[in-house]
Structures are given as C-alpha cells and as structure tokens.
Short mmCIF file of C-alpha atoms in Angstrom, two decimals:
data_model
loop_
_atom_site.label_atom_id
_atom_site.label_comp_id
_atom_site.label_asym_id
_atom_site.label_seq_id
_atom_site.Cartn_x
_atom_site.Cartn_y
_atom_site.Cartn_z
CA UNK A 1 43.19 158.99 124.70
CA UNK A 2 43.67 155.41 125.65
CA UNK A 3 40.58 153.55 126.47
CA UNK A 4 39.79 151.04 128.87
CA UNK A 5 39.59 148.04 126.08
CA UNK A 6 42.84 148.91 125.38
CA UNK A 7 44.21 149.13 128.91
CA UNK A 8 42.28 145.50 128.98
CA UNK A 9 43.62 143.67 126.00
CA UNK A 10 47.19 145.04 127.33
CA UNK A 11 46.93 143.35 130.59
CA UNK A 12 45.49 140.42 128.92
CA UNK A 13 48.50 139.86 126.66
CA UNK A 14 51.30 140.12 129.66
CA UNK A 15 48.83 137.59 131.57
CA UNK A 16 48.32 135.18 128.77
CA UNK A 17 52.55 135.61 127.19
CA UNK A 18 51.47 136.50 123.46
CA UNK A 19 49.32 138.28 121.50
CA UNK A 20 47.74 135.21 119.67
CA UNK A 21 46.51 133.49 123.23
CA UNK A 22 45.45 137.04 124.14
CA UNK A 23 43.18 137.00 121.03
CA UNK A 24 41.92 133.33 121.88
CA UNK A 25 41.24 134.36 125.46
CA UNK A 26 39.10 137.88 124.30
CA UNK A 27 37.57 136.32 121.42
CA UNK A 28 39.52 138.35 118.88
CA UNK A 29 41.65 138.35 116.29
CA UNK A 30 44.92 138.39 116.23
CA UNK A 31 46.04 141.39 113.98
CA UNK A 32 43.14 143.39 116.37
CA UNK A 33 44.77 142.72 119.22
CA UNK A 34 48.20 143.85 117.60
CA UNK A 35 46.43 146.84 116.29
CA UNK A 36 45.03 147.92 119.75
CA UNK A 37 48.49 147.21 121.40
CA UNK A 38 50.30 149.66 118.89
CA UNK A 39 47.47 152.02 118.96
CA UNK A 40 48.11 152.08 123.06
CA UNK A 41 51.73 152.94 122.36
CA UNK A 42 51.10 155.68 120.27
CA UNK A 43 48.63 157.29 122.76
CA UNK A 44 51.23 156.70 125.56
CA UNK A 45 54.14 157.50 123.76
CA UNK A 46 55.73 154.49 125.24
CA UNK A 47 56.78 151.03 123.67
CA UNK A 48 55.41 148.30 125.88
CA UNK A 49 56.64 145.33 124.31
CA UNK A 50 59.58 144.33 122.40
CA UNK A 51 58.64 142.02 119.50
CA UNK A 52 61.94 141.16 118.25
CA UNK A 53 61.39 137.53 119.48
CA UNK A 54 58.79 134.92 118.79
CA UNK A 55 57.00 136.21 121.91
CA UNK A 56 56.38 140.05 123.02
CA UNK A 57 58.76 140.88 126.29
CA UNK A 58 57.45 143.98 128.32
CA UNK A 59 59.60 146.65 127.85
CA UNK A 60 61.00 148.77 131.18
CA UNK A 61 58.03 151.42 130.56
CA UNK A 62 56.01 148.10 130.25
CA UNK A 63 56.48 146.55 133.14
CA UNK A 64 56.35 150.17 135.17
CA UNK A 65 52.38 150.63 133.55
CA UNK A 66 50.86 147.31 134.27
CA UNK A 67 50.55 147.57 137.67
CA UNK A 68 48.75 151.12 136.91
CA UNK A 69 46.81 149.46 134.37
CA UNK A 70 45.46 146.58 136.33
CA UNK A 71 44.37 148.86 138.98
CA UNK A 72 42.68 151.37 136.60
CA UNK A 73 40.77 148.03 135.32
CA UNK A 74 40.23 146.79 139.12
CA UNK A 75 38.67 150.45 140.20
CA UNK A 76 36.40 150.35 136.86
CA UNK A 77 35.19 146.54 137.57
CA UNK A 78 34.38 147.79 141.23
CA UNK A 79 32.56 150.89 139.78
CA UNK A 80 30.53 148.64 137.71
CA UNK A 81 29.70 146.18 140.07
CA UNK A 82 28.51 148.91 142.71
CA UNK A 83 26.12 150.58 139.95
CA UNK A 84 24.73 146.93 139.31
CA UNK A 85 24.45 146.68 143.03
CA UNK A 86 22.23 149.96 143.21
CA UNK A 87 20.11 148.63 140.91
CA UNK A 88 18.67 145.67 142.57
CA UNK A 89 18.22 145.53 146.31
CA UNK A 90 20.69 142.40 146.40
CA UNK A 91 21.97 139.40 145.14
CA UNK A 92 19.85 136.41 144.28
CA UNK A 93 22.53 133.52 145.04
CA UNK A 94 25.35 133.57 146.54
CA UNK A 95 27.98 130.52 146.52
CA UNK A 96 30.36 130.02 149.50
CA UNK A 97 33.37 127.56 149.46
CA UNK A 98 35.11 126.75 152.50
CA UNK A 99 38.06 124.73 153.62
CA UNK A 100 36.54 121.41 154.51
CA UNK A 101 38.55 120.97 158.31
CA UNK A 102 36.83 124.51 159.25
CA UNK A 103 34.19 124.26 161.74
CA UNK A 104 31.05 123.69 159.74
CA UNK A 105 29.56 124.78 162.85
CA UNK A 106 30.52 128.12 163.08
CA UNK A 107 29.73 128.44 159.29
CA UNK A 108 26.04 127.55 160.22
CA UNK A 109 25.46 129.96 162.39
CA UNK A 110 26.73 132.55 160.60
CA UNK A 111 24.36 131.58 157.88
CA UNK A 112 21.58 131.32 160.14
CA UNK A 113 21.58 134.86 160.85
CA UNK A 114 22.46 135.84 157.31
CA UNK A 115 19.12 133.98 156.86
CA UNK A 116 17.22 136.36 158.81
CA UNK A 117 18.68 139.47 157.01
CA UNK A 118 18.60 138.12 154.01
CA UNK A 119 15.77 135.60 153.46
CA UNK A 120 15.50 135.55 149.91
CA UNK A 121 18.79 134.91 148.79
CA UNK A 122 19.54 131.71 147.92
CA UNK A 123 23.32 130.69 149.31
CA UNK A 124 24.93 127.52 148.10
CA UNK A 125 27.74 126.05 150.50
CA UNK A 126 30.59 123.82 149.34
CA UNK A 127 33.33 122.17 151.24
CA UNK A 128 37.08 121.44 149.65
CA UNK A 129 40.61 121.47 150.68
CA UNK A 130 42.06 124.87 150.62
CA UNK A 131 43.79 124.65 146.80
CA UNK A 132 40.19 123.59 145.54
CA UNK A 133 38.30 126.60 147.76
CA UNK A 134 40.82 129.02 145.64
CA UNK A 135 40.69 127.66 142.33
CA UNK A 136 36.31 127.68 142.80
CA UNK A 137 36.80 131.71 143.47
CA UNK A 138 39.46 132.46 141.10
CA UNK A 139 37.37 130.67 138.67
CA UNK A 140 33.97 132.59 139.46
CA UNK A 141 32.24 129.16 140.51
CA UNK A 142 31.80 130.72 143.96
CA UNK A 143 31.84 133.96 145.03
CA UNK A 144 33.16 133.93 148.66
CA UNK A 145 35.65 131.44 150.06
CA UNK A 146 37.32 130.61 153.29
CA UNK A 147 41.00 129.20 153.22
CA UNK A 148 44.39 128.64 154.68
CA UNK A 149 46.45 131.70 153.39
CA UNK A 150 49.48 130.54 151.96
CA UNK A 151 51.18 134.30 151.01
CA UNK A 152 50.22 133.62 147.54
CA UNK A 153 47.10 135.23 146.12
CA UNK A 154 46.45 135.80 142.33
CA UNK A 155 45.98 139.51 141.34
CA UNK A 156 41.89 138.66 140.06
CA UNK A 157 40.51 137.80 144.11
CA UNK A 158 40.46 140.10 146.81
CA UNK A 159 41.65 138.68 150.50
CA UNK A 160 41.24 139.43 153.86
CA UNK A 161 42.66 137.92 157.60
CA UNK A 162 40.22 136.38 159.69
CA UNK A 163 41.31 134.05 162.08
CA UNK A 164 43.61 131.27 163.01
CA UNK A 165 42.97 127.63 163.29
CA UNK A 166 45.02 125.43 165.76
CA UNK A 167 46.33 121.76 164.15
CA UNK A 168 47.58 119.40 166.82
CA UNK A 169 49.45 115.80 166.03
CA UNK A 170 47.58 112.51 166.93
CA UNK A 171 47.62 109.08 166.84
CA UNK A 172 45.45 106.10 167.73
CA UNK A 173 46.40 104.86 171.45
CA UNK A 174 47.80 101.75 170.51
CA UNK A 175 50.25 103.44 168.04
CA UNK A 176 53.72 103.06 168.89
CA UNK A 177 54.29 106.27 169.19
CA UNK A 178 51.44 107.04 171.71
CA UNK A 179 53.51 106.35 174.97
CA UNK A 180 56.94 108.28 173.86
CA UNK A 181 57.48 111.74 175.27
CA UNK A 182 59.25 114.59 173.32
CA UNK A 183 58.90 112.98 169.91
CA UNK A 184 61.09 114.51 167.12
CA UNK A 185 60.85 114.63 163.49
CA UNK A 186 63.11 111.24 163.55
CA UNK A 187 60.79 109.72 165.13
CA UNK A 188 57.83 110.93 163.05
CA UNK A 189 60.05 109.79 160.06
CA UNK A 190 60.16 105.84 160.76
CA UNK A 191 55.81 105.92 161.07
CA UNK A 192 53.23 106.47 158.22
CA UNK A 193 51.74 110.21 157.86
CA UNK A 194 48.39 110.52 156.78
CA UNK A 195 48.13 113.83 155.00
CA UNK A 196 45.52 115.50 153.03
CA UNK A 197 45.66 116.42 149.35
CA UNK A 198 43.62 118.25 147.06
CA UNK A 199 41.80 117.55 143.75
CA UNK A 200 44.88 119.28 141.66
CA UNK A 201 47.54 117.11 143.62
CA UNK A 202 48.88 119.79 146.28
CA UNK A 203 48.89 119.20 150.06
CA UNK A 204 48.48 122.11 152.31
CA UNK A 205 51.37 124.52 152.16
CA UNK A 206 52.16 124.22 156.33
CA UNK A 207 51.76 120.25 155.94
CA UNK A 208 55.58 119.02 156.34
CA UNK A 209 55.45 115.59 154.64
CA UNK A 210 58.60 114.15 156.81
CA UNK A 211 57.60 110.81 156.73
CA UNK A 212 59.01 107.69 154.14
CA UNK A 213 56.09 106.64 154.08
CA UNK A 214 52.64 108.88 153.49
CA UNK A 215 49.10 107.55 152.67
CA UNK A 216 46.67 110.20 151.13
CA UNK A 217 42.88 111.46 151.96
CA UNK A 218 40.87 113.94 150.16
CA UNK A 219 39.61 115.57 153.98
CA UNK A 220 40.41 115.96 157.04
CA UNK A 221 37.66 113.66 158.36
CA UNK A 222 38.97 110.95 156.08
CA UNK A 223 42.15 111.45 157.79
CA UNK A 224 40.73 111.42 161.22
CA UNK A 225 38.83 107.65 161.03
CA UNK A 226 42.36 106.74 159.17
CA UNK A 227 44.53 107.69 162.31
CA UNK A 228 41.66 106.13 164.82
CA UNK A 229 42.08 102.91 162.95
CA UNK A 230 46.08 103.00 163.89
CA UNK A 231 47.00 103.40 159.93
CA UNK A 232 49.58 106.46 160.84
CA UNK A 233 49.44 109.91 162.57
CA UNK A 234 48.57 113.34 161.17
CA UNK A 235 47.93 116.77 162.09
CA UNK A 236 44.80 117.55 162.45
CA UNK A 237 42.48 120.93 163.48
CA UNK A 238 42.20 120.41 167.37
CA UNK A 239 38.30 121.25 167.25
CA UNK A 240 37.81 117.85 165.14
CA UNK A 241 39.36 115.86 167.41
CA UNK A 242 38.52 117.25 171.01
CA UNK A 243 35.45 114.84 171.31
CA UNK A 244 37.99 111.75 170.07
CA UNK A 245 40.64 112.87 172.29
CA UNK A 246 38.42 113.25 175.36
CA UNK A 247 36.89 109.38 174.55
CA UNK A 248 40.49 108.16 174.40
CA UNK A 249 40.03 107.04 170.55
CA UNK A 250 42.83 109.47 169.70
CA UNK A 251 46.26 110.64 171.84
CA UNK A 252 47.98 113.95 171.04
CA UNK A 253 51.53 113.46 170.48
CA UNK A 254 54.18 116.11 172.61
CA UNK A 255 56.11 116.90 169.61
CA UNK A 256 59.57 119.00 170.33
CA UNK A 257 59.10 121.73 167.37
CA UNK A 258 55.10 122.08 167.80
CA UNK A 259 55.01 121.76 171.70
CA UNK A 260 51.66 124.17 171.68
CA UNK A 261 50.13 122.97 168.03
CA UNK A 262 50.63 125.00 164.63
CA UNK A 263 48.52 127.97 164.50
CA UNK A 264 47.77 128.94 160.75
CA UNK A 265 45.83 131.80 159.23
CA UNK A 266 42.49 131.84 157.86
CA UNK A 267 41.44 134.42 155.04
CA UNK A 268 38.29 135.10 153.46
CA UNK A 269 38.70 135.32 149.78
CA UNK A 270 36.26 137.35 147.18
CA UNK A 271 36.00 136.97 143.53
CA UNK A 272 36.08 140.06 141.38
CA UNK A 273 34.26 138.47 138.70
CA UNK A 274 30.95 138.98 140.49
CA UNK A 275 29.35 141.96 141.76
CA UNK A 276 29.89 142.59 145.63
CA UNK A 277 26.13 143.65 146.31
CA UNK A 278 24.71 143.92 149.62
CA UNK A 279 24.15 140.35 150.14
CA UNK A 280 27.82 139.18 149.86
CA UNK A 281 28.94 141.83 152.46
CA UNK A 282 26.16 141.10 155.03
CA UNK A 283 27.57 137.37 154.74
CA UNK A 284 31.21 138.67 154.97
CA UNK A 285 30.12 140.47 157.98
CA UNK A 286 28.54 137.38 159.78
CA UNK A 287 31.64 135.29 158.89
CA UNK A 288 33.85 137.43 160.39
CA UNK A 289 33.71 136.98 164.13
CA UNK A 290 33.54 132.92 163.64
CA UNK A 291 37.23 132.20 163.96
CA UNK A 292 38.62 134.55 165.95
CA UNK A 293 40.81 133.03 168.50
CA UNK A 294 41.26 132.80 172.41
CA UNK A 295 44.90 131.27 172.22
CA UNK A 296 47.50 132.71 174.17
CA UNK A 297 49.85 132.92 170.73
CA UNK A 298 48.20 135.05 167.84
CA UNK A 299 51.51 134.30 165.63
CA UNK A 300 51.21 131.29 163.29
CA UNK A 301 54.36 129.09 163.58
#
C-alpha cells in the first residue's frame, strides 16, 4: 500500500523536475528517491515516469494521478494542522502581508477588533507590492496576505475573493494633459508614465505601460508624490488621491477607455505551510468586510 511519504516524493519530483532535484529539496539521496518512486509504481501497478531521457517525464497515468496525489497531501496537511490547533488555544503570532496600496485605515480597524478578541496574539503587519505579498505567503514568511488577484495562484496557497479596489488616472493640475477632454491612449503615450514595480521587477498585471517613457517607484505613495510634482501621469487607487483631488493637487483625467476608473479584484491568500488555527480564522473574518464595495459596477474591467 502506498504511503504519504511516497506521494510527497512523487509530487516533489513533479515540482522540481528531476529525481536529483527532489532529493536535494527533501534532504534525501537520489537513489532513495528513485527507489521510492519505483516502489510506488509497484504498489499502484502503474508507470508514473518515462525514464528514457535525461529527465523523468510524466506518463499519461502519472498526469492523471498527480492532481489526486496533491489533493491527498493537502487534506493530510489540513488534518495535521487541525490537530495542532486543537492542542493549543490559539496561535502565538500571525504575520499579515498587505498590498501597499490598499487602505491601511481599514486594515487597522480590523486589527483593533482582532486585538480585543485575541489579546495575547502578536501581529506582524507588512506592506509590499502585490507580487512581493504573494512571495511572502508562498515562502511561509506570512500566514495571510491581501493582494490583487491575477488569475494565477500557485497550488501551495489558498485564495479567496474579498472585494475590489478602484483605480483612476491622475496628473498634476499644471500637466499638459490636465485641461484635455476625452483623452485616448495615443495622447497618454506622449507623456511620461509613472508605475509601481515590485522588488522582483514585476509590475501589477493590470498596469498597462503604454507610454514611450516610464519611470518606476517602489510603492503607490511614492508614485503619488511624483505625480503631484508634475513628473508624469499614473493610475492610482481612488482612496489614496481623494484628498489631493479636493485640494487641487491632482486632477482626474477623462480617459475614454476607463471612463469610470478601473476595478481590480482583491483576494486574501493563506499559506499552507502554517496551521490555520482559530486566531488566523478570526483575523480573516474581521478583514473580510473591509473591502466590500458600493460601486455601481461590480465587474472588474
């Protein structure tokens, strides 16, 4: 009968691409990995890998069984975490990573409610661009993350929809684009665009870098200051620029292809590397209402 260990080795070989890479990741010798896969194939009476080349290639049987193997290991992890959660009242510390352009005021309000419900749990709050938030959760540095959904989520984290954030295009009042009506992409291309770039070099998936000249900043607050100083135009979260718009420090552009702004989905993601105990579940429940919207349109463009 196959074991959880064999299934884990099978999945790890598929993730890493070779027996030797799986051995390094699991701290095993390559011969042990090869023997474990061979034993699993005997137990299942199925050939999982074609070994004729330099690297093992999944057979059709292997491809068919891989999703179920992953599901079994995931359910085992949830079961083990549930047992661990039952053995203690709640977790000692939770690290929450938040996309830097989301409303921190809403997050802090949620944390205030959380502090009353779980007064002995320490919270570490991090802010970072979306791609960095995903990386923090994926590598286990954070148990919970809030970020902009891209449609592609790795299979080692869980994700759930939580709301939307609205982006609008703005410039300084003295910028050449400010007095124009019905601005199209051709006009935007002629002026410098300001864009957020994560540490890994990626920009937000919905950021269209259409200008012939692009300057980058590490977060939306920096981009906002650059726009106010007249260095270029940018798409920024509406909540971040409301005050500047009222003060006349910024002007919203009438962009024809984004007449009502851009709604982008917000997800919360949970690491599978940490136990999901009562405190983490409680924090999620306090955060869920933070980003419900009152927009007329609920569908992201």
